[in-house]
Every structure is written in structure tokens, then in C-alpha cells.
PDB file of C-alpha atoms in Angstrom:
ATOM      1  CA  UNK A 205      96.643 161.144  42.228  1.00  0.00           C
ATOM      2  CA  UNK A 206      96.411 160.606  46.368  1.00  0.00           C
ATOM      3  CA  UNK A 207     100.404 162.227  46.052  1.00  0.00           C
ATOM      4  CA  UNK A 208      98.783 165.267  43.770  1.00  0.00           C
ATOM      5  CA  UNK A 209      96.033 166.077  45.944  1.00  0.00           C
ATOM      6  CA  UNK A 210      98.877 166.082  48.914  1.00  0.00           C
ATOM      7  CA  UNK A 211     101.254 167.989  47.105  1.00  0.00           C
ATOM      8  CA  UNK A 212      98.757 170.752  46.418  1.00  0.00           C
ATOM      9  CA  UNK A 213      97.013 170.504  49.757  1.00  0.00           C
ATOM     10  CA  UNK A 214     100.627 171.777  51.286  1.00  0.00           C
ATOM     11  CA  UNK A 215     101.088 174.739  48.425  1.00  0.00           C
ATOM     12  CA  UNK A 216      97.822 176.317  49.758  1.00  0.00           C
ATOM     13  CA  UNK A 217      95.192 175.355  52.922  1.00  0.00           C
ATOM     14  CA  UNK A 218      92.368 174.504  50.629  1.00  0.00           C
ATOM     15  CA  UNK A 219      92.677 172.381  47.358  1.00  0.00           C
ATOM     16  CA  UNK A 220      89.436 172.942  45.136  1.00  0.00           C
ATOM     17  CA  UNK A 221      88.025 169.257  44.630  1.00  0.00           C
ATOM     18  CA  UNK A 222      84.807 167.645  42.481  1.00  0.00           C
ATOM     19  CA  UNK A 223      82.412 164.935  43.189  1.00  0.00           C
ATOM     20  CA  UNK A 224      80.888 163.276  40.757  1.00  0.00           C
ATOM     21  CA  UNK A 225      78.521 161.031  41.869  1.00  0.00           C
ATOM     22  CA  UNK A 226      78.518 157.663  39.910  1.00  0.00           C
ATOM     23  CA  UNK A 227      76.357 154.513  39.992  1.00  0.00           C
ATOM     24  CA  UNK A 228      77.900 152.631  43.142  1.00  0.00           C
ATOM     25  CA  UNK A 229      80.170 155.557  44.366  1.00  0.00           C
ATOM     26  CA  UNK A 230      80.957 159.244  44.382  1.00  0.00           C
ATOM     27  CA  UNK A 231      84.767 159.791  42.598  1.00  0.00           C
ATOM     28  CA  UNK A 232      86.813 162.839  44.141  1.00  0.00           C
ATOM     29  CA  UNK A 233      89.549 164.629  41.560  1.00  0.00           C
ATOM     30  CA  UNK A 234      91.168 168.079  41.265  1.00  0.00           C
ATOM     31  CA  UNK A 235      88.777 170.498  39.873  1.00  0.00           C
ATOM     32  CA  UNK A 236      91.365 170.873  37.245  1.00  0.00           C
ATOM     33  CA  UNK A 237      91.127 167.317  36.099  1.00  0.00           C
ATOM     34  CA  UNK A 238      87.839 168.215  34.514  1.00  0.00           C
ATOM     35  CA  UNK A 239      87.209 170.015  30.803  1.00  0.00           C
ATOM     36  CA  UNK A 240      83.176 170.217  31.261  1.00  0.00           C
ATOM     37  CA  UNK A 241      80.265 169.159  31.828  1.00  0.00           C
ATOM     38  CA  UNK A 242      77.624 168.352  29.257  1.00  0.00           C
ATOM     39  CA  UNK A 243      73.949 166.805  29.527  1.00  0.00           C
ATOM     40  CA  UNK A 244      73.753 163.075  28.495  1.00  0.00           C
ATOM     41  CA  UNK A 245      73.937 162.606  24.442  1.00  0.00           C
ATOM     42  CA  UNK A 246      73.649 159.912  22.249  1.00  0.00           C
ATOM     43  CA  UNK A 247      76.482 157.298  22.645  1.00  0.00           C
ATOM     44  CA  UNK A 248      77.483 155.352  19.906  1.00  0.00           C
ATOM     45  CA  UNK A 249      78.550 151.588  21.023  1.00  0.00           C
ATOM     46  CA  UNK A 250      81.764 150.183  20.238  1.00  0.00           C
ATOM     47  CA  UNK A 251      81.247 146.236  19.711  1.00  0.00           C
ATOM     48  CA  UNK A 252      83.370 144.008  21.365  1.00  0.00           C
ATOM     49  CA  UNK A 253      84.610 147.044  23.528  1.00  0.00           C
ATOM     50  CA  UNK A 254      85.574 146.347  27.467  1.00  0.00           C
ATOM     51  CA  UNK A 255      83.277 146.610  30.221  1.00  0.00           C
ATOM     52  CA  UNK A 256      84.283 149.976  30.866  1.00  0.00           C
ATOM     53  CA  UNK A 257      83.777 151.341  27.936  1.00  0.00           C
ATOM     54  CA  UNK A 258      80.357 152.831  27.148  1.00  0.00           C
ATOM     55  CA  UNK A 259      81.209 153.951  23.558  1.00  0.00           C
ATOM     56  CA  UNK A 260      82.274 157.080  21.624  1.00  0.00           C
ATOM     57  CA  UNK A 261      80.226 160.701  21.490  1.00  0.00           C
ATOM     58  CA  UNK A 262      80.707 163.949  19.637  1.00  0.00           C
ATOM     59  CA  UNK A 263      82.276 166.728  21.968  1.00  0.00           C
ATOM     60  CA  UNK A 264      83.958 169.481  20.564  1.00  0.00           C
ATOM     61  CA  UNK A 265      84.748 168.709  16.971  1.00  0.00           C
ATOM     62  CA  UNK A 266      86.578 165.469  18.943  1.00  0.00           C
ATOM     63  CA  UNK A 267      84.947 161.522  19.402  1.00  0.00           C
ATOM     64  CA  UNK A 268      86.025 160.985  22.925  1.00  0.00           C
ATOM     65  CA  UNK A 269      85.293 157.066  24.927  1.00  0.00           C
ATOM     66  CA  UNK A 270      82.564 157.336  27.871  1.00  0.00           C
ATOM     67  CA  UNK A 271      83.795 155.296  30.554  1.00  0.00           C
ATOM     68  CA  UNK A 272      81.490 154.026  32.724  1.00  0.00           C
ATOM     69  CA  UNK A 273      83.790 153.973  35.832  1.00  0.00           C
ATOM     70  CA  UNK A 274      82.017 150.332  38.035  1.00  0.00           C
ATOM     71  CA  UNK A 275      82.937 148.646  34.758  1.00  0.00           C
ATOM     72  CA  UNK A 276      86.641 148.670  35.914  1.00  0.00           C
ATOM     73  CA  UNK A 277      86.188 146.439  38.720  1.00  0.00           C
ATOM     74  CA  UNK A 278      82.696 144.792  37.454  1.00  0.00           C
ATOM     75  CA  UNK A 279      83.174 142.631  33.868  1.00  0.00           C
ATOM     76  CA  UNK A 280      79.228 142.528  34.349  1.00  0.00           C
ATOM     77  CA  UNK A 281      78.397 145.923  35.768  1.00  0.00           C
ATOM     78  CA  UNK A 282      75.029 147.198  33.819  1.00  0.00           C
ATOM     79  CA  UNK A 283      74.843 149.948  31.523  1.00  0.00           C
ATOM     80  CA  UNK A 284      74.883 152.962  34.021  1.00  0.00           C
ATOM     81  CA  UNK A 285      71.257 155.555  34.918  1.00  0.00           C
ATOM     82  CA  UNK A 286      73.714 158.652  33.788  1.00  0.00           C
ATOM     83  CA  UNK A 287      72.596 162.451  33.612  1.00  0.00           C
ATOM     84  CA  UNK A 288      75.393 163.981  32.620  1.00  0.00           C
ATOM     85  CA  UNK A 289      78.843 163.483  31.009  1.00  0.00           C
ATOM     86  CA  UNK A 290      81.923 164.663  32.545  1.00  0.00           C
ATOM     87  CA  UNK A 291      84.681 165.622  30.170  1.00  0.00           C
ATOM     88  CA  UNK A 292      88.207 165.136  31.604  1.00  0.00           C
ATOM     89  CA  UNK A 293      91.882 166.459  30.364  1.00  0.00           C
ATOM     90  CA  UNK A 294      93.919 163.942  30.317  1.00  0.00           C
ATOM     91  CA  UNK A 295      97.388 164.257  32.217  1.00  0.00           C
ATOM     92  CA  UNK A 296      99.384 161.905  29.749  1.00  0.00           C
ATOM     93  CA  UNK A 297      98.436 162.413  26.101  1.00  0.00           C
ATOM     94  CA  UNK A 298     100.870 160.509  24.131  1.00  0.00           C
ATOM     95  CA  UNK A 299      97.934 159.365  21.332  1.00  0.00           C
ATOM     96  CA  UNK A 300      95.847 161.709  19.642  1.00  0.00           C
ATOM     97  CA  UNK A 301      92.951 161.128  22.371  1.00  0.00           C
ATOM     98  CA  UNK A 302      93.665 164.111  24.885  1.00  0.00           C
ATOM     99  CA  UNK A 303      90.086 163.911  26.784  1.00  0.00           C
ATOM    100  CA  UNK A 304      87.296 161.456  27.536  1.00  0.00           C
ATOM    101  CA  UNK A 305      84.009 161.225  29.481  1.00  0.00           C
ATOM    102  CA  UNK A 306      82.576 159.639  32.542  1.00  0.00           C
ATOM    103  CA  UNK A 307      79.135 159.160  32.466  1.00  0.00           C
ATOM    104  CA  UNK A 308      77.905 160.646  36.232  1.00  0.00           C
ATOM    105  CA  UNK A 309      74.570 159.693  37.455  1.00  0.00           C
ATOM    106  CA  UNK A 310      73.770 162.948  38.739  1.00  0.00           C
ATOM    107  CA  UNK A 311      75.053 166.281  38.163  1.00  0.00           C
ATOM    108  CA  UNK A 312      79.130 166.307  39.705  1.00  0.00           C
ATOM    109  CA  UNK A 313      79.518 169.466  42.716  1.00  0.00           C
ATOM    110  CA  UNK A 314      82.483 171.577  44.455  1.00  0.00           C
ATOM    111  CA  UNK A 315      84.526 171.036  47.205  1.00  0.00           C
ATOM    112  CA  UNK A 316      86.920 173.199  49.081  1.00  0.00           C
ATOM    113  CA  UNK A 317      89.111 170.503  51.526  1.00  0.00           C
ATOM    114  CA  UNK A 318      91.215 171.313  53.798  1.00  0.00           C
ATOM    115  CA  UNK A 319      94.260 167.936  54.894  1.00  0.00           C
ATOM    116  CA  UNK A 320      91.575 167.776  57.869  1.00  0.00           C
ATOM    117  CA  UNK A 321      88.572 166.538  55.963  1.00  0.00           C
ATOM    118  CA  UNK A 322      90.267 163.544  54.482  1.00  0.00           C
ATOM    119  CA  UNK A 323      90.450 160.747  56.691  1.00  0.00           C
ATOM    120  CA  UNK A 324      91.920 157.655  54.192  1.00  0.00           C
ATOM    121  CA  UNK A 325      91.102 153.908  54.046  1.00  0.00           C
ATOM    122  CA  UNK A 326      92.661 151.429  51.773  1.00  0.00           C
ATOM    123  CA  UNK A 327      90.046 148.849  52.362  1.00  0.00           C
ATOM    124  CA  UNK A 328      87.902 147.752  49.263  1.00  0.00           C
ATOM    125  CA  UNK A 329      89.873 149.147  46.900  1.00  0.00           C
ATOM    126  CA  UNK A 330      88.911 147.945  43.204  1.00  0.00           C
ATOM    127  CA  UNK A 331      91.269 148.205  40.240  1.00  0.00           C
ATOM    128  CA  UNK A 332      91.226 151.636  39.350  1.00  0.00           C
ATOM    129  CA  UNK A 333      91.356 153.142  42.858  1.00  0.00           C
ATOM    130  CA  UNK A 334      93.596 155.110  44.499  1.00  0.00           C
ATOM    131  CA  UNK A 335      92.149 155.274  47.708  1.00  0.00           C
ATOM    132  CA  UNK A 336      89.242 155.836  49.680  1.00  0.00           C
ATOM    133  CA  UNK A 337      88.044 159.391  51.613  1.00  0.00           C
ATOM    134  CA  UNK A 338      85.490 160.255  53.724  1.00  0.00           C
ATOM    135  CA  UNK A 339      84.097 163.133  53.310  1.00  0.00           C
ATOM    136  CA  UNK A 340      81.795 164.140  55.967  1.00  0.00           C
ATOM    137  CA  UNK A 341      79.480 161.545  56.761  1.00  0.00           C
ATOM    138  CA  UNK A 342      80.416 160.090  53.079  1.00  0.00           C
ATOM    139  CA  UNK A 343      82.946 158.221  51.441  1.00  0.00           C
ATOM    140  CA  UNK A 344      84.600 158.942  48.297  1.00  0.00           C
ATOM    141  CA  UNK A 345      87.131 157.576  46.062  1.00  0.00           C
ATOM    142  CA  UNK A 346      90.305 158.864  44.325  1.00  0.00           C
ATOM    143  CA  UNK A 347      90.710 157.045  40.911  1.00  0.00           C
ATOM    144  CA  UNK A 348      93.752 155.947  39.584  1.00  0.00           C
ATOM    145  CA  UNK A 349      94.229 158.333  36.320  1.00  0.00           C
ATOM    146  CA  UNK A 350      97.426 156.931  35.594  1.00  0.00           C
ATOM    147  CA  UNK A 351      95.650 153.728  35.480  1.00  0.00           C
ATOM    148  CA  UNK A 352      92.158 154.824  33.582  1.00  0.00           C
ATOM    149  CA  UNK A 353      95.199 156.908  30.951  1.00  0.00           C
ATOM    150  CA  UNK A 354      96.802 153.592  30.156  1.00  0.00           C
ATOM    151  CA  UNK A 355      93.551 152.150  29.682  1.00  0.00           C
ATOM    152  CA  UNK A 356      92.004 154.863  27.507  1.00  0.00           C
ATOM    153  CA  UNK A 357      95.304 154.648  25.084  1.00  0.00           C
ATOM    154  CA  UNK A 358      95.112 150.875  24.671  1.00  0.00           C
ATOM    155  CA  UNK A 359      91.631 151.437  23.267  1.00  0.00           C
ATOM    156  CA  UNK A 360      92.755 154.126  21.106  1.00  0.00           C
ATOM    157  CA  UNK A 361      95.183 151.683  19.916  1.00  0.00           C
ATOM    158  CA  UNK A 362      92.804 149.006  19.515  1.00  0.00           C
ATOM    159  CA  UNK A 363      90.180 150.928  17.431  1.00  0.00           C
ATOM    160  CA  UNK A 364      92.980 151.972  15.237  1.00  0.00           C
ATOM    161  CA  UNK A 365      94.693 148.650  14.693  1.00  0.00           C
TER     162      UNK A 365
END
């Protein structure tokens, strides 16, 4: 992900960027990492699911997983206060699940950054982070896709053993 947003960064000055704000932390990707964005619906739990796994919803004719993103790092990480749902296309689809949802707290918004806004830090990095950014007077972190991906398909093949 950190070697995307470089590689695009040097085809053009700006890269187009999103925030979604999370509980915990605000998560920066690619604008084109994300499908939609949809109020918060009716989630329907898996049992015996991981932590960072909310459950399934309805989108699109589709039941996608809502990840719940502090699970990753937090086995005990409560149920997030989400708004909205943010659909994402997945890079690597090589099951039958080719999006899925993170629940944001608050409604996700646009960036245009330029190489000079990001200043990096590798401290406190949890499981599924790339890195951190700061972003102005904020910081922001760059998931691990690859990562959340591999994670996503197990499940997939777990609710279909």
C-alpha cells in the first residue's frame, strides 16, 4: 500500500486520498480503494466470528463482512459507534468475495496530497498497518490490504467449510 501511494505520488504531483475516520484512528487509502459509501444498516452477526469481524450485510445484490478495523490489533476491542459503512474493492479477488465494508464512525472525506504532506513513522504500528502519516496536525494510518485481503478470504473459506 505505502509502495502504491509512492508509486502514484511520482506519476502525477497530487494522489487523491480518503480518510475515514474510525473508532481509535483515522485510516488513509487511494480514493480508488473505495466502491461507496452507505449509511449504517442492519448487520447480521456471524457466531464464533474473529474480533474483526462485525458480521455480514446486504449491499448490492452481494453479503459482504463489516470489519471493524481496532479489532485487528484488539481481541477485546468493543463493538464500534459507526455512521456509515465504507464499501471497498478488493485488489486480490481470488474467492467469490470481491468487496467488503468498514464500519467508519463518522462520515470518511477527500484529500489531495502532495509527497510533502506525508511525514512517516513506524512507531506503534498494530497488525494490519502499514505505516503511520501525519497529516497536518493529525496522524493517519495506511492499512495493510494485502493483509486485511488474506484475512477477508480465510473467512470466506471458513463460512463455507
Amino acid at each position: 500500500m505505502a509502495s502504491a501511494v509512492a508509486e502514484q505520488m511520482s506519476e502525477s504531483d497530487e494522489l487523491s486520498c480518503v480518510v475515514i475516520p474510525t473508532d481509535g484512528e483515522s485510516l488513509l487509502l487511494p480514493n480508488v480503494c473505495v466502491a461507496e459509501i452507505v449509511p449504517w444498516r442492519r448487520i447480521k452477526e456471524m457466531n464464533d466470528g474473529p474480533s474483526w469481524c462485525l458480521g455480514f450485510t446486504g449491499w448490492r445484490g452481494l453479503t459482504i463482512p463489516v470489519l471493524h478495523y481496532q479489532g485487528f490489533s484488539d481481541k477485546n476491542a468493543q463493538p464500534p459507534e459507526a455512521r456509515c459503512l465504507v464499501v471497498m474493492n478488493r485488489a486480490r479477488t481470488r474467492d467469490s468475495i470481491p468487496f467488503y465494508a468498514l464500519a467508519a464512525r463518522s462520515l470518511p472525506y477527500m484529500v489531495q496530497l502532495v509527497e510533502s504532506d506525508l511525514s512517516t513513522s513506524k512507531e506503534g504500528l498494530n497488525t494490519a498497518d502499514v505505516m503511520k502519516v501525519e497529516l497536518g496536525n493529525s496522524l493517519a494510518t495506511i492499512p495493510d490490504l494485502a493483509y486485511i485481503e488474506e484475512q477477508v478470504s480465510a473467512l470466506h473459506q471458513h463460512s463455507m467449510g
